[in-house]
Coordinates of C-alpha atoms (C1' of nucleotides) in Angstrom, one line a residue:
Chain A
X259 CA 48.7 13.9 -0.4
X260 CA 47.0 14.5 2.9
X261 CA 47.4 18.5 4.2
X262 CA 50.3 17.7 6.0
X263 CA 50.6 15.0 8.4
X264 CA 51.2 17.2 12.1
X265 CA 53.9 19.6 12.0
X266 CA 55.5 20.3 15.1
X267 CA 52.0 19.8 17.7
X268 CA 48.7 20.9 15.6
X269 CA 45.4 20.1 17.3
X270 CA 43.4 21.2 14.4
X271 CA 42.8 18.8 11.6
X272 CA 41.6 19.0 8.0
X273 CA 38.6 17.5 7.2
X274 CA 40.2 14.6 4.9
X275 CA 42.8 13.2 7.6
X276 CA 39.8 12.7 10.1
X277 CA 38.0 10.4 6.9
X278 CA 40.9 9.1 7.1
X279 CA 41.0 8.1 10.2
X280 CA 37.4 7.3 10.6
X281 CA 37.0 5.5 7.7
X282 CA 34.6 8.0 6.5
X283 CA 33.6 9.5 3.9
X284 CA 35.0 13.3 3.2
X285 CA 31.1 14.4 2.1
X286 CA 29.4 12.2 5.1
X287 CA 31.9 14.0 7.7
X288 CA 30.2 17.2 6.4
X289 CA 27.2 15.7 6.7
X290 CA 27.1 15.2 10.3
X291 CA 28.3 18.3 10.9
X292 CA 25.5 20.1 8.9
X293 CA 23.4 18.1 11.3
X294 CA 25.4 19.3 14.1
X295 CA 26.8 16.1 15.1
X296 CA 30.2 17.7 15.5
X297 CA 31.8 21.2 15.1
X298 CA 34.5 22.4 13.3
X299 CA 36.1 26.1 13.0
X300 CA 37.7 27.5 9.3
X301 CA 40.8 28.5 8.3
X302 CA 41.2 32.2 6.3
X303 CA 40.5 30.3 3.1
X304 CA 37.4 28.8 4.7
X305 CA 38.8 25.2 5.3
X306 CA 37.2 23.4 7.9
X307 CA 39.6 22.1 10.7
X308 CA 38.6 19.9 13.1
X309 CA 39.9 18.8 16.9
X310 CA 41.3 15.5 17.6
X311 CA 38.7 14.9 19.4
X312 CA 36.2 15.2 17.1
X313 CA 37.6 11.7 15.5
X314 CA 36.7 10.2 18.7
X315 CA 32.9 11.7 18.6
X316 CA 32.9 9.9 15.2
X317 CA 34.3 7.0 16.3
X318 CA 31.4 6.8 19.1
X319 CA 28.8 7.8 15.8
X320 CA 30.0 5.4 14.2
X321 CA 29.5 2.4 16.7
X322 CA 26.4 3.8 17.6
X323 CA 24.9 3.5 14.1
X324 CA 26.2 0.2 14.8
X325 CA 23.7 -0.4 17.1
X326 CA 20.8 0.6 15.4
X327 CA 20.5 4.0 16.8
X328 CA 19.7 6.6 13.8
X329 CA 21.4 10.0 13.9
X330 CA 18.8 11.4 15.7
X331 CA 19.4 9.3 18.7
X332 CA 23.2 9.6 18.8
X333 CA 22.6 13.4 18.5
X334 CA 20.8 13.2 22.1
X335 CA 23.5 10.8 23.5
X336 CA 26.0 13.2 22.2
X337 CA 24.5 16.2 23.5
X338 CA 25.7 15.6 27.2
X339 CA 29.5 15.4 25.2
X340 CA 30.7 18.9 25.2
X341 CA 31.5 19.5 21.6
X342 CA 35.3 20.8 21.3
X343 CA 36.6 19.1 24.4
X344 CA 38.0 15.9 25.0
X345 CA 35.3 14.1 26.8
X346 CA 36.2 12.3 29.8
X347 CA 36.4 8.9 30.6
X348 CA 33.1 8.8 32.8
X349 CA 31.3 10.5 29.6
X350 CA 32.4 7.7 27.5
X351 CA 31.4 5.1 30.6
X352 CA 27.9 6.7 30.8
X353 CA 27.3 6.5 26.9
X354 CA 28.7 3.2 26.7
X355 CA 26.7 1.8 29.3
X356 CA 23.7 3.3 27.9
X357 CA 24.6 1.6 24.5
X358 CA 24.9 -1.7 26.8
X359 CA 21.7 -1.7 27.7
X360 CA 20.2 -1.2 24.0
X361 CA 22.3 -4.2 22.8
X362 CA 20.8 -6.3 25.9
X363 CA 17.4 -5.5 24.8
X364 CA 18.2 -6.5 21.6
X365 CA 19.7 -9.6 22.6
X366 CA 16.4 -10.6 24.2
X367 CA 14.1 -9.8 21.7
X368 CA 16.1 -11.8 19.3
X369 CA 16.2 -14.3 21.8
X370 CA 12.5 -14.5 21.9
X371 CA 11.8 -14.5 18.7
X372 CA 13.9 -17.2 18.2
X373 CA 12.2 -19.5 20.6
X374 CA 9.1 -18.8 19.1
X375 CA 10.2 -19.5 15.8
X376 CA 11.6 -22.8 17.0
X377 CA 7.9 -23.6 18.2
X378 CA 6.3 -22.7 14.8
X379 CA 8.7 -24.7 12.7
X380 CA 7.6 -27.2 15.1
X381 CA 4.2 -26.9 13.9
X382 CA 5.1 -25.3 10.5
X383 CA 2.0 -22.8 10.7
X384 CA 3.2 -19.2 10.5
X385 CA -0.4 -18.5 10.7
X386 CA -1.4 -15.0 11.7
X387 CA -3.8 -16.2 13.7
X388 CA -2.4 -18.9 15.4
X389 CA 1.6 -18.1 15.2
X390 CA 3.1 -16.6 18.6
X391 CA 5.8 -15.2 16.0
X392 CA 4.0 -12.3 14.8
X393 CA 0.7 -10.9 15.4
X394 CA -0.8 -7.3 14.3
X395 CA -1.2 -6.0 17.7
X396 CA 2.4 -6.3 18.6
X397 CA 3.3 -4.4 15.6
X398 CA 0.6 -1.7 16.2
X399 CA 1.6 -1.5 19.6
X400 CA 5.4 -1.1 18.5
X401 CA 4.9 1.0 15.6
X402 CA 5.9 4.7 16.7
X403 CA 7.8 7.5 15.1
X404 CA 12.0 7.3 14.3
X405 CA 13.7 5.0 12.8
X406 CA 13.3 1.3 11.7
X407 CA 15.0 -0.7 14.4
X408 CA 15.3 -4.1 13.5
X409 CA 13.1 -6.2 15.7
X410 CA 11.1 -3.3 16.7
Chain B
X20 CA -17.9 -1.7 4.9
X21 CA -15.6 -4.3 4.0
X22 CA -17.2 -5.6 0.5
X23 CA -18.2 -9.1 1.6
X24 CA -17.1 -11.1 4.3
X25 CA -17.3 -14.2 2.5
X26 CA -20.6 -15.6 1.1
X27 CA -20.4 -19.3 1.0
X28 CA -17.1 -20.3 0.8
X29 CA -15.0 -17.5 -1.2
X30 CA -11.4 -18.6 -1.9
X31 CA -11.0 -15.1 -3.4
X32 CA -10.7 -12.0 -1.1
X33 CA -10.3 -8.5 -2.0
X34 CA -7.6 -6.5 -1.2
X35 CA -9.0 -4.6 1.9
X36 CA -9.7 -7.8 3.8
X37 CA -6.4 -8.6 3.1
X38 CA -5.3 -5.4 5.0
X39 CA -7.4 -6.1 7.5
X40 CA -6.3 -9.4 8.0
X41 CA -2.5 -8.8 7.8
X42 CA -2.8 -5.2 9.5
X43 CA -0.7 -4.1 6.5
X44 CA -1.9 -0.8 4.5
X45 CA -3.5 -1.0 1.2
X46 CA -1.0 0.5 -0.6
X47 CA 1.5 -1.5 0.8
X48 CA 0.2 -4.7 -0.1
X49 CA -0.7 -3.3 -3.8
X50 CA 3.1 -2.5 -3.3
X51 CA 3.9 -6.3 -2.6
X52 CA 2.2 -7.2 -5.4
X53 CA 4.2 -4.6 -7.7
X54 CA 7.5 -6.1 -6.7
X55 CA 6.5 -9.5 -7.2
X56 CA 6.2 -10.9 -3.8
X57 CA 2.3 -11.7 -3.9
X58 CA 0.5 -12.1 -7.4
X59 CA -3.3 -11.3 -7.3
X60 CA -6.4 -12.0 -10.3
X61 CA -8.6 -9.5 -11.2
X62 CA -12.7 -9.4 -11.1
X63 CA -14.7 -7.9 -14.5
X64 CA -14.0 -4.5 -12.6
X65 CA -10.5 -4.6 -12.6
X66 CA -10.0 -5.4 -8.6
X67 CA -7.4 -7.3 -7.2
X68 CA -8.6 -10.6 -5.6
X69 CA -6.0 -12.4 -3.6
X70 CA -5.9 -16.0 -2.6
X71 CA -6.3 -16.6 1.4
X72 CA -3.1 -18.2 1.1
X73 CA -1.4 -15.0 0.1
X74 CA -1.9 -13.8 3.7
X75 CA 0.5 -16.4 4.9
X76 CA 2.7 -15.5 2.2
X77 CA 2.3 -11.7 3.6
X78 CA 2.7 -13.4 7.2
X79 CA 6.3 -14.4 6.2
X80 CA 7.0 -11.3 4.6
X81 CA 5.9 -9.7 8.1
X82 CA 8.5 -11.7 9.9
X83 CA 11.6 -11.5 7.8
X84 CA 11.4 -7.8 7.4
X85 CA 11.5 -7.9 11.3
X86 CA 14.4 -9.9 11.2
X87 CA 15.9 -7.4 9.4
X88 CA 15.6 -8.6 5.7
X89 CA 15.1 -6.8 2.8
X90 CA 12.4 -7.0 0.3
X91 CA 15.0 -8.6 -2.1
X92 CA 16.3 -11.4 0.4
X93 CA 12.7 -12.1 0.9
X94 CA 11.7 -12.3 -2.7
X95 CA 14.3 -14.8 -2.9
X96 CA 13.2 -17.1 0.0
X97 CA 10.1 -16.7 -1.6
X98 CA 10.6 -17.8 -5.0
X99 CA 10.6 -21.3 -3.9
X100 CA 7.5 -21.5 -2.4
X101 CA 4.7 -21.6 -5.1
X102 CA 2.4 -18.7 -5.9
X103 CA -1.2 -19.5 -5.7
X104 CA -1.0 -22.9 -3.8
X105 CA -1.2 -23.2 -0.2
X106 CA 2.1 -23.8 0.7
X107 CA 3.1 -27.0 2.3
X108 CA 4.4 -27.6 5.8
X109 CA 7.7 -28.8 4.6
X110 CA 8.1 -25.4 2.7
X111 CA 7.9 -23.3 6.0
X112 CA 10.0 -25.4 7.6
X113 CA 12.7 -25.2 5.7
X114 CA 12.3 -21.0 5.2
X115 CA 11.7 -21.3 9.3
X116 CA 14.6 -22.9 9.5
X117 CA 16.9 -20.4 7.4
X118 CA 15.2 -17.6 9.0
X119 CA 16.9 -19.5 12.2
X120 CA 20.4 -19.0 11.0
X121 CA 19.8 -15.6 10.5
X122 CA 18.8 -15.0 13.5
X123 CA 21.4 -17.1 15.4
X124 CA 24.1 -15.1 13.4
X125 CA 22.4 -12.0 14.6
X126 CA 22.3 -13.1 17.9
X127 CA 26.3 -14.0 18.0
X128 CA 27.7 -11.1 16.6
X129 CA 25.5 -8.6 19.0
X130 CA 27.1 -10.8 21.8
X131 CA 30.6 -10.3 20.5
X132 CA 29.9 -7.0 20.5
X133 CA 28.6 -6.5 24.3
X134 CA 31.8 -8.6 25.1
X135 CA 33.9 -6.2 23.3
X136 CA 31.9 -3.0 25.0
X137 CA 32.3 -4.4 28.1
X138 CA 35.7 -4.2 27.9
X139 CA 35.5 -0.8 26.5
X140 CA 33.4 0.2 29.6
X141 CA 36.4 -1.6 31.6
X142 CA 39.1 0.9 29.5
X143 CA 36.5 4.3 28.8
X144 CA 38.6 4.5 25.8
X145 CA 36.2 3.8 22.6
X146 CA 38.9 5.2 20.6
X147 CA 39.4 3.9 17.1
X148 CA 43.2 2.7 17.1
X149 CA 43.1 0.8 20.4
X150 CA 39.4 -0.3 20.4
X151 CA 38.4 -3.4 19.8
X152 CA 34.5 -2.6 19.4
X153 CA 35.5 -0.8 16.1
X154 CA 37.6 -0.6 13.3
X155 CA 38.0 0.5 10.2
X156 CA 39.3 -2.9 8.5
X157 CA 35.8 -4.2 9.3
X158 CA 33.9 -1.9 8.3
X159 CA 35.3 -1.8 4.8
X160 CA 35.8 -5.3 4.6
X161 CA 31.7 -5.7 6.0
X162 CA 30.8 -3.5 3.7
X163 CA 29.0 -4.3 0.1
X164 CA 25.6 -3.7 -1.3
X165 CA 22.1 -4.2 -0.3
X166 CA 20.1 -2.8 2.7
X167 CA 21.8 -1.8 6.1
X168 CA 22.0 -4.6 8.2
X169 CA 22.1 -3.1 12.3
X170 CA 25.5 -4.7 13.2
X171 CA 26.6 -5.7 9.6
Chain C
dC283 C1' -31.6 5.8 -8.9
dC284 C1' -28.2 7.4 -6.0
dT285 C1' -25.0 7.6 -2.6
dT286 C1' -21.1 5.7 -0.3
dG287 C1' -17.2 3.3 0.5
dA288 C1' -14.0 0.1 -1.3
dC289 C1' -11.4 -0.1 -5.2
dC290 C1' -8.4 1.4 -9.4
dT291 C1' -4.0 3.9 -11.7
dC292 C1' -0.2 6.8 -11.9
dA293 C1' 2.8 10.3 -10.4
dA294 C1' 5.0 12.4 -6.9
dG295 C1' 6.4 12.8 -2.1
dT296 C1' 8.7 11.2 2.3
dC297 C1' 12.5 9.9 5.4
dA298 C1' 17.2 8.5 6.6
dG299 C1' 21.6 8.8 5.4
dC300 C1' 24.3 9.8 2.5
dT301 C1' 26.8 10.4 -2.5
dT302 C1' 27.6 12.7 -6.8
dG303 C1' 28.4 16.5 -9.8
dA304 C1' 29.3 21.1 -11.2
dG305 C1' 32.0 24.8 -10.8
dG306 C1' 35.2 27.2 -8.0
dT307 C1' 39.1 28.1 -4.2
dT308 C1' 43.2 27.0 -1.1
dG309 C1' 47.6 25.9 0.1
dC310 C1' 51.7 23.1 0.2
dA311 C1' 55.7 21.1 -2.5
dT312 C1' 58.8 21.9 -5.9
Chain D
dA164 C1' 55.4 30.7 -9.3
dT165 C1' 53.0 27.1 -10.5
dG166 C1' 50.7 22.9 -10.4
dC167 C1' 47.7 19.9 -8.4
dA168 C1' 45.6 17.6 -4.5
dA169 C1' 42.6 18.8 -1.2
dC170 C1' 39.3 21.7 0.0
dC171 C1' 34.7 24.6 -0.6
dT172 C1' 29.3 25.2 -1.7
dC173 C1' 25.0 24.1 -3.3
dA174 C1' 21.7 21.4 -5.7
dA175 C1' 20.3 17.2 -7.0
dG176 C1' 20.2 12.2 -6.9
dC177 C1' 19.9 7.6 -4.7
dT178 C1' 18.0 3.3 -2.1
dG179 C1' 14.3 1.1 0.5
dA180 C1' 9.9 0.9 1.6
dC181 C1' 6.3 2.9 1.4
dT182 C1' 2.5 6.9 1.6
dT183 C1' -0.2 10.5 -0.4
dG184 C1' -3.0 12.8 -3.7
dA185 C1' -5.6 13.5 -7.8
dG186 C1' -8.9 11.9 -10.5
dG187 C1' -11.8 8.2 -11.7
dT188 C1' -14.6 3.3 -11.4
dC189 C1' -17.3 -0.4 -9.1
dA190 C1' -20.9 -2.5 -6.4
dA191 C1' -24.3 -2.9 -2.8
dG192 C1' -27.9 -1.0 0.3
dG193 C1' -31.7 2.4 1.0

DNA sequence: CCTTGACCTCAAGTCAGCTTGAGGTTGCAT
DNA sequence: ATGCAACCTCAAGCTGACTTGAGGTCAAGG
């Protein structure tokens, strides 16, 4: 059984009703918060117990990921979120807008890369020299530190 | 120096020019060549010698990791196309072409997925019960083995 | 001949993002 | 009061895709 479903009006939640929730798992939900991706405070026996709110933050982690961005990234997005207070509805607008605009890029890069595809199975090369799909200077120029976005 | 750039007319090239040529590290390549992906001969001294073609091959491998593929998927696309003969036209053409649908799919369900922001953006809600950009369902039923696709 | 740089092998390390396991504690229902 | 699910910590393991390091070999130019 699951700690007790809200008795009476409890903000604070145990750790597994917010995997719950999330779809998470128990030990990654620890995870991000050894990271410092969310907060929690403890009980007397050293439980952790978490805001509502915190499943939101989550739920935001989650699509993120979605989009590519590593923890790293969604950390310094999160970091204008006050931890431990329901964010507001311009936070979310802000972040979510920001997230519009990585997906956009994404779109176009995919986008372009498909059209030059389309050219080389045209000519059937995927030469290194010749192909407009890939060439060394590109990558080198792309390369960089953080994670492996796809298409970047 | 780069041990030779072909006397004559050399079929065989040695792994550094193969680096060189594909912008790819050493070890990486020998790395390839450990999982199968490229095959190489070796001189009296025990050094690799690739064919020119395998920088093609290594060209492909170059592309489909960018379009997000593992080294598994690839190995499989590649197991059709011969080791040690140049591959034909028709054989890139019809890996271009699959590479294609990946993309395309890519491509759609980023779309969906700015459609469904946008109407998060419209709400500022990204909460997990009401959203549309995320749920848990999905995720689970998305799930499965092999290497993280972004947006899969 | 000797140096130098490209090459070799093998084992171990790295990074992200977790999971798994061992061994122990808490706290709610009965 | 007791049993058992849910919780705790800490260390280690895992996957993917490589890199790094140690310690040694090969080959060509001066």
């Amino acid at each position: 059984m699951l700690a007790k479903p809200a008795k009476g009006r409890n903000d604070l939640v145990p750790i597994g009703v917010v995997a719950q929730r999330t779809g998470l798992a128990v030990s990654a939900i620890r995870y991000y918060e050894e990271r410092g991706l969310i907060a929690s405070v403890r009980t007397g026996g050293n439980q952790r117990r978490f805001l509502r709110s915190d499943i939101r933050r989550l739920s935001f982690i989650l699509i993120a990921q979605r989009l590519g961005l590593g923890l790293a990234e969604i950390e310094r997005e999160l970091a204008s979120l006050p931890h431990g207070r329901t964010p507001t509805v311009l936070d979310w607008q802000r972040i979510s807008r920001s997230l519009r605009g990585e997906i956009d890029a994404r779109i176009q890069l995919l986008t372009r890369t498909r059209n030059k595809l389309d050219e080389c199975i045209g000519c059937g090369c995927l030469s290194l020299d010749r192909c407009q799909l890939y060439n060394k200077e590109d990558r080198a120029a792309a390369a960089g530190p953080g994670p492996r976005f796809v298409l970047d």
